[in-house]
């Protein structure tokens, strides 16, 4: 027996997935912004 979620639950799941992708993109963007500083610190060390 399969359980079919109502439409509002499907939209909630889609919103959570979209938010998760946004969060991953933000993490990668912040990581890329730190790379020059990490490189300089590594060279000075």
Short mmCIF file of C-alpha atoms in Angstrom, two decimals:
data_model
loop_
_atom_site.label_atom_id
_atom_site.label_comp_id
_atom_site.label_asym_id
_atom_site.label_seq_id
_atom_site.Cartn_x
_atom_site.Cartn_y
_atom_site.Cartn_z
CA UNK A 1 0.00 0.00 0.00
CA UNK A 2 1.42 3.38 -0.97
CA UNK A 3 0.70 6.61 0.80
CA UNK A 4 0.30 9.67 -1.41
CA UNK A 5 1.16 12.95 0.29
CA UNK A 6 -1.25 15.84 -0.15
CA UNK A 7 -0.27 18.66 -2.48
CA UNK A 8 0.66 21.02 0.35
CA UNK A 9 3.14 18.48 1.74
CA UNK A 10 4.65 18.11 -1.72
CA UNK A 11 5.17 21.88 -1.94
CA UNK A 12 6.72 21.87 1.55
CA UNK A 13 9.14 19.15 0.49
CA UNK A 14 10.00 21.08 -2.68
CA UNK A 15 10.60 24.26 -0.66
CA UNK A 16 12.91 22.39 1.71
CA UNK A 17 14.85 20.93 -1.21
CA UNK A 18 15.17 24.37 -2.82
CA UNK A 19 16.37 25.85 0.49
CA UNK A 20 18.91 23.07 0.86
CA UNK A 21 20.35 23.76 -2.58
CA UNK A 22 20.54 27.47 -1.76
CA UNK A 23 22.36 26.66 1.47
CA UNK A 24 24.90 24.47 -0.35
CA UNK A 25 25.48 27.20 -2.95
CA UNK A 26 26.00 29.76 -0.17
CA UNK A 27 28.49 27.45 1.55
CA UNK A 28 30.49 27.04 -1.66
CA UNK A 29 30.42 30.80 -2.25
CA UNK A 30 31.74 31.51 1.25
CA UNK A 31 34.40 28.83 0.83
CA UNK A 32 35.54 30.34 -2.47
CA UNK A 33 35.71 33.78 -0.84
CA UNK A 34 38.10 32.41 1.81
CA UNK A 35 40.48 30.69 -0.61
CA UNK A 36 42.73 33.72 -1.33
CA UNK A 37 43.19 34.37 2.39
CA UNK A 38 43.92 30.71 3.07
CA UNK A 39 46.46 30.69 0.24
CA UNK A 40 48.22 33.81 1.57
CA UNK A 41 48.24 32.43 5.13
CA UNK A 42 49.69 29.17 3.85
CA UNK A 43 52.45 30.99 1.98
CA UNK A 44 53.33 33.09 5.05
CA UNK A 45 53.39 30.04 7.29
#
